[in-house]
Amino acid sequence: MKARDGQGYGRSRALPRSFAVVGDRRLAYVRVGEGRPVIVLLGGAGMDVDSWFKVLPGIAPLGTVIALDRLGVGRSDPPTEPQTGEVIVAGVRSLLAQAGVAPPYVLVGHSLGGLHAELFARRHPDEVAG
């Protein structure tokens, strides 16, 4: 990792985490920026909030950004049920409601997170701006 990347990663790790409770499990997330649009970052398999360290600073001025650790990843609790796409999308929607951010959302997915973003958009098209 380049020195500059190490510094950016360190700043990301220092961002305060909030938690939403989904079922009896805690989902960790970071919220930066404010206003519209609401941009939701969905990471790939095994990727935590800090995997967005190069992206977060650049998009925070655009609106409210929510990046989350899925159950079993990063600072979130381990899951107690299979993590199907439907379960993950329901968890993301619950987190967003608890965070007090209303739709529509701009969903940004990386790798497996892209599949979750696509499923979210198909199931809840009225909640998605892009």
PDB file of C-alpha atoms in Angstrom:
ATOM      1  CA  MET A   1       0.000   0.000   0.000  1.00  0.00           C
ATOM      2  CA  LYS A   2       1.301   3.430  -0.898  1.00  0.00           C
ATOM      3  CA  ALA A   3       1.920   5.865   1.979  1.00  0.00           C
ATOM      4  CA  ARG A   4      -0.900   8.118   0.763  1.00  0.00           C
ATOM      5  CA  ASP A   5      -3.249   5.137   0.641  1.00  0.00           C
ATOM      6  CA  GLY A   6      -2.204   4.142   4.139  1.00  0.00           C
ATOM      7  CA  GLN A   7      -3.097   7.591   5.414  1.00  0.00           C
ATOM      8  CA  GLY A   8      -6.484   7.505   3.674  1.00  0.00           C
ATOM      9  CA  TYR A   9      -7.173   4.030   5.027  1.00  0.00           C
ATOM     10  CA  GLY A  10      -6.263   5.216   8.531  1.00  0.00           C
ATOM     11  CA  ARG A  11      -8.674   8.164   8.236  1.00  0.00           C
ATOM     12  CA  SER A  12     -11.414   5.772   7.128  1.00  0.00           C
ATOM     13  CA  ARG A  13     -10.792   3.448  10.070  1.00  0.00           C
ATOM     14  CA  ALA A  14     -11.087   6.440  12.401  1.00  0.00           C
ATOM     15  CA  LEU A  15     -14.545   7.454  11.138  1.00  0.00           C
ATOM     16  CA  PRO A  16     -17.124   6.869  13.873  1.00  0.00           C
ATOM     17  CA  ARG A  17     -19.403   3.900  13.361  1.00  0.00           C
ATOM     18  CA  SER A  18     -23.092   3.934  14.074  1.00  0.00           C
ATOM     19  CA  PHE A  19     -25.168   0.817  14.527  1.00  0.00           C
ATOM     20  CA  ALA A  20     -28.620  -0.232  13.398  1.00  0.00           C
ATOM     21  CA  VAL A  21     -30.262  -3.248  14.992  1.00  0.00           C
ATOM     22  CA  VAL A  22     -31.746  -5.669  12.481  1.00  0.00           C
ATOM     23  CA  GLY A  23     -33.463  -8.556  14.212  1.00  0.00           C
ATOM     24  CA  ASP A  24     -31.128  -9.036  17.140  1.00  0.00           C
ATOM     25  CA  ARG A  25     -27.946  -8.234  15.180  1.00  0.00           C
ATOM     26  CA  ARG A  26     -26.018  -4.971  14.961  1.00  0.00           C
ATOM     27  CA  LEU A  27     -25.154  -3.610  11.515  1.00  0.00           C
ATOM     28  CA  ALA A  28     -22.261  -1.132  11.555  1.00  0.00           C
ATOM     29  CA  TYR A  29     -22.287   1.822   9.212  1.00  0.00           C
ATOM     30  CA  VAL A  30     -20.613   5.136   8.521  1.00  0.00           C
ATOM     31  CA  ARG A  31     -22.548   8.248   7.608  1.00  0.00           C
ATOM     32  CA  VAL A  32     -20.767  11.199   6.016  1.00  0.00           C
ATOM     33  CA  GLY A  33     -21.971  14.268   4.143  1.00  0.00           C
ATOM     34  CA  GLU A  34     -25.461  15.668   4.248  1.00  0.00           C
ATOM     35  CA  GLY A  35     -28.435  16.451   2.061  1.00  0.00           C
ATOM     36  CA  ARG A  36     -29.512  14.892  -1.194  1.00  0.00           C
ATOM     37  CA  PRO A  37     -28.888  12.583  -2.837  1.00  0.00           C
ATOM     38  CA  VAL A  38     -28.587   9.729  -0.344  1.00  0.00           C
ATOM     39  CA  ILE A  39     -25.801   7.499  -1.681  1.00  0.00           C
ATOM     40  CA  VAL A  40     -25.633   3.950  -0.324  1.00  0.00           C
ATOM     41  CA  LEU A  41     -22.358   2.017  -0.714  1.00  0.00           C
ATOM     42  CA  LEU A  42     -22.711  -1.771  -0.810  1.00  0.00           C
ATOM     43  CA  GLY A  43     -19.396  -3.598  -0.657  1.00  0.00           C
ATOM     44  CA  GLY A  44     -18.303  -6.837  -2.237  1.00  0.00           C
ATOM     45  CA  ALA A  45     -17.955 -10.185  -0.477  1.00  0.00           C
ATOM     46  CA  GLY A  46     -15.902  -9.737   2.680  1.00  0.00           C
ATOM     47  CA  MET A  47     -15.414  -6.013   2.031  1.00  0.00           C
ATOM     48  CA  ASP A  48     -16.038  -3.684   4.954  1.00  0.00           C
ATOM     49  CA  VAL A  49     -16.707   0.058   5.120  1.00  0.00           C
ATOM     50  CA  ASP A  50     -12.992   0.779   4.993  1.00  0.00           C
ATOM     51  CA  SER A  51     -12.729  -0.732   1.510  1.00  0.00           C
ATOM     52  CA  TRP A  52     -14.342   2.520   0.297  1.00  0.00           C
ATOM     53  CA  PHE A  53     -11.518   4.689   1.738  1.00  0.00           C
ATOM     54  CA  LYS A  54     -10.554   6.091  -1.675  1.00  0.00           C
ATOM     55  CA  VAL A  55     -14.161   6.847  -2.646  1.00  0.00           C
ATOM     56  CA  LEU A  56     -15.699   8.281   0.528  1.00  0.00           C
ATOM     57  CA  PRO A  57     -13.788  11.592   0.657  1.00  0.00           C
ATOM     58  CA  GLY A  58     -14.620  12.359  -2.972  1.00  0.00           C
ATOM     59  CA  ILE A  59     -18.348  11.702  -2.785  1.00  0.00           C
ATOM     60  CA  ALA A  60     -19.102  13.027   0.729  1.00  0.00           C
ATOM     61  CA  PRO A  61     -19.631  16.580  -0.625  1.00  0.00           C
ATOM     62  CA  LEU A  62     -22.296  15.271  -3.039  1.00  0.00           C
ATOM     63  CA  GLY A  63     -24.897  14.378  -0.395  1.00  0.00           C
ATOM     64  CA  THR A  64     -25.475  11.958   2.458  1.00  0.00           C
ATOM     65  CA  VAL A  65     -23.334   8.843   2.096  1.00  0.00           C
ATOM     66  CA  ILE A  66     -24.057   5.642   3.987  1.00  0.00           C
ATOM     67  CA  ALA A  67     -21.506   2.820   3.814  1.00  0.00           C
ATOM     68  CA  LEU A  68     -22.225  -0.359   5.744  1.00  0.00           C
ATOM     69  CA  ASP A  69     -20.671  -3.565   6.953  1.00  0.00           C
ATOM     70  CA  ARG A  70     -22.961  -6.483   6.126  1.00  0.00           C
ATOM     71  CA  LEU A  71     -23.541  -9.002   8.906  1.00  0.00           C
ATOM     72  CA  GLY A  72     -20.396 -11.034   9.446  1.00  0.00           C
ATOM     73  CA  VAL A  73     -18.180  -8.327   7.941  1.00  0.00           C
ATOM     74  CA  GLY A  74     -16.128  -5.610   9.626  1.00  0.00           C
ATOM     75  CA  ARG A  75     -17.679  -4.316  12.832  1.00  0.00           C
ATOM     76  CA  SER A  76     -21.118  -5.846  12.296  1.00  0.00           C
ATOM     77  CA  ASP A  77     -22.311  -8.842  14.273  1.00  0.00           C
ATOM     78  CA  PRO A  78     -22.126 -12.320  12.754  1.00  0.00           C
ATOM     79  CA  PRO A  79     -25.353 -13.480  11.094  1.00  0.00           C
ATOM     80  CA  THR A  80     -27.705 -16.010  12.641  1.00  0.00           C
ATOM     81  CA  GLU A  81     -29.466 -16.902   9.389  1.00  0.00           C
ATOM     82  CA  PRO A  82     -28.377 -17.484   5.798  1.00  0.00           C
ATOM     83  CA  GLN A  83     -27.522 -14.195   4.103  1.00  0.00           C
ATOM     84  CA  THR A  84     -29.663 -14.422   0.998  1.00  0.00           C
ATOM     85  CA  GLY A  85     -30.103 -11.414  -1.223  1.00  0.00           C
ATOM     86  CA  GLU A  86     -33.590 -10.867   0.179  1.00  0.00           C
ATOM     87  CA  VAL A  87     -32.281 -10.902   3.765  1.00  0.00           C
ATOM     88  CA  ILE A  88     -29.494  -8.455   2.917  1.00  0.00           C
ATOM     89  CA  VAL A  89     -31.803  -6.043   1.086  1.00  0.00           C
ATOM     90  CA  ALA A  90     -34.267  -6.122   3.998  1.00  0.00           C
ATOM     91  CA  GLY A  91     -31.382  -5.381   6.382  1.00  0.00           C
ATOM     92  CA  VAL A  92     -30.169  -2.463   4.273  1.00  0.00           C
ATOM     93  CA  ARG A  93     -33.681  -0.997   4.128  1.00  0.00           C
ATOM     94  CA  SER A  94     -34.045  -1.356   7.899  1.00  0.00           C
ATOM     95  CA  LEU A  95     -30.675   0.325   8.468  1.00  0.00           C
ATOM     96  CA  LEU A  96     -31.620   3.234   6.194  1.00  0.00           C
ATOM     97  CA  ALA A  97     -34.924   3.713   8.008  1.00  0.00           C
ATOM     98  CA  GLN A  98     -33.160   3.657  11.390  1.00  0.00           C
ATOM     99  CA  ALA A  99     -30.571   6.128  10.102  1.00  0.00           C
ATOM    100  CA  GLY A 100     -33.437   8.473   9.251  1.00  0.00           C
ATOM    101  CA  VAL A 101     -32.651   8.809   5.558  1.00  0.00           C
ATOM    102  CA  ALA A 102     -35.643   8.657   3.267  1.00  0.00           C
ATOM    103  CA  PRO A 103     -35.650   7.384  -0.305  1.00  0.00           C
ATOM    104  CA  PRO A 104     -34.935   7.734  -3.100  1.00  0.00           C
ATOM    105  CA  TYR A 105     -31.417   6.299  -2.875  1.00  0.00           C
ATOM    106  CA  VAL A 106     -28.491   6.153  -5.261  1.00  0.00           C
ATOM    107  CA  LEU A 107     -27.136   2.625  -4.841  1.00  0.00           C
ATOM    108  CA  VAL A 108     -23.455   1.968  -5.510  1.00  0.00           C
ATOM    109  CA  GLY A 109     -22.369  -1.653  -5.447  1.00  0.00           C
ATOM    110  CA  HIS A 110     -18.972  -3.251  -5.747  1.00  0.00           C
ATOM    111  CA  SER A 111     -18.811  -6.871  -6.927  1.00  0.00           C
ATOM    112  CA  LEU A 112     -21.334  -8.855  -4.823  1.00  0.00           C
ATOM    113  CA  GLY A 113     -22.693  -5.532  -3.583  1.00  0.00           C
ATOM    114  CA  GLY A 114     -23.698  -4.813  -7.185  1.00  0.00           C
ATOM    115  CA  LEU A 115     -25.997  -7.833  -7.106  1.00  0.00           C
ATOM    116  CA  HIS A 116     -27.533  -6.599  -3.855  1.00  0.00           C
ATOM    117  CA  ALA A 117     -28.005  -3.123  -5.344  1.00  0.00           C
ATOM    118  CA  GLU A 118     -29.673  -4.615  -8.412  1.00  0.00           C
ATOM    119  CA  LEU A 119     -31.998  -6.774  -6.274  1.00  0.00           C
ATOM    120  CA  PHE A 120     -32.870  -3.753  -4.099  1.00  0.00           C
ATOM    121  CA  ALA A 121     -33.709  -1.757  -7.245  1.00  0.00           C
ATOM    122  CA  ARG A 122     -35.840  -4.557  -8.717  1.00  0.00           C
ATOM    123  CA  ARG A 123     -37.771  -5.149  -5.481  1.00  0.00           C
ATOM    124  CA  HIS A 124     -38.178  -1.476  -4.500  1.00  0.00           C
ATOM    125  CA  PRO A 125     -37.951   0.634  -7.693  1.00  0.00           C
ATOM    126  CA  ASP A 126     -39.877   3.501  -6.102  1.00  0.00           C
ATOM    127  CA  GLU A 127     -37.066   3.857  -3.515  1.00  0.00           C
ATOM    128  CA  VAL A 128     -34.204   4.099  -6.030  1.00  0.00           C
ATOM    129  CA  ALA A 129     -33.009   7.173  -7.918  1.00  0.00           C
ATOM    130  CA  GLY A 130     -30.065   5.435  -9.555  1.00  0.00           C
TER     131      GLY A 130
END
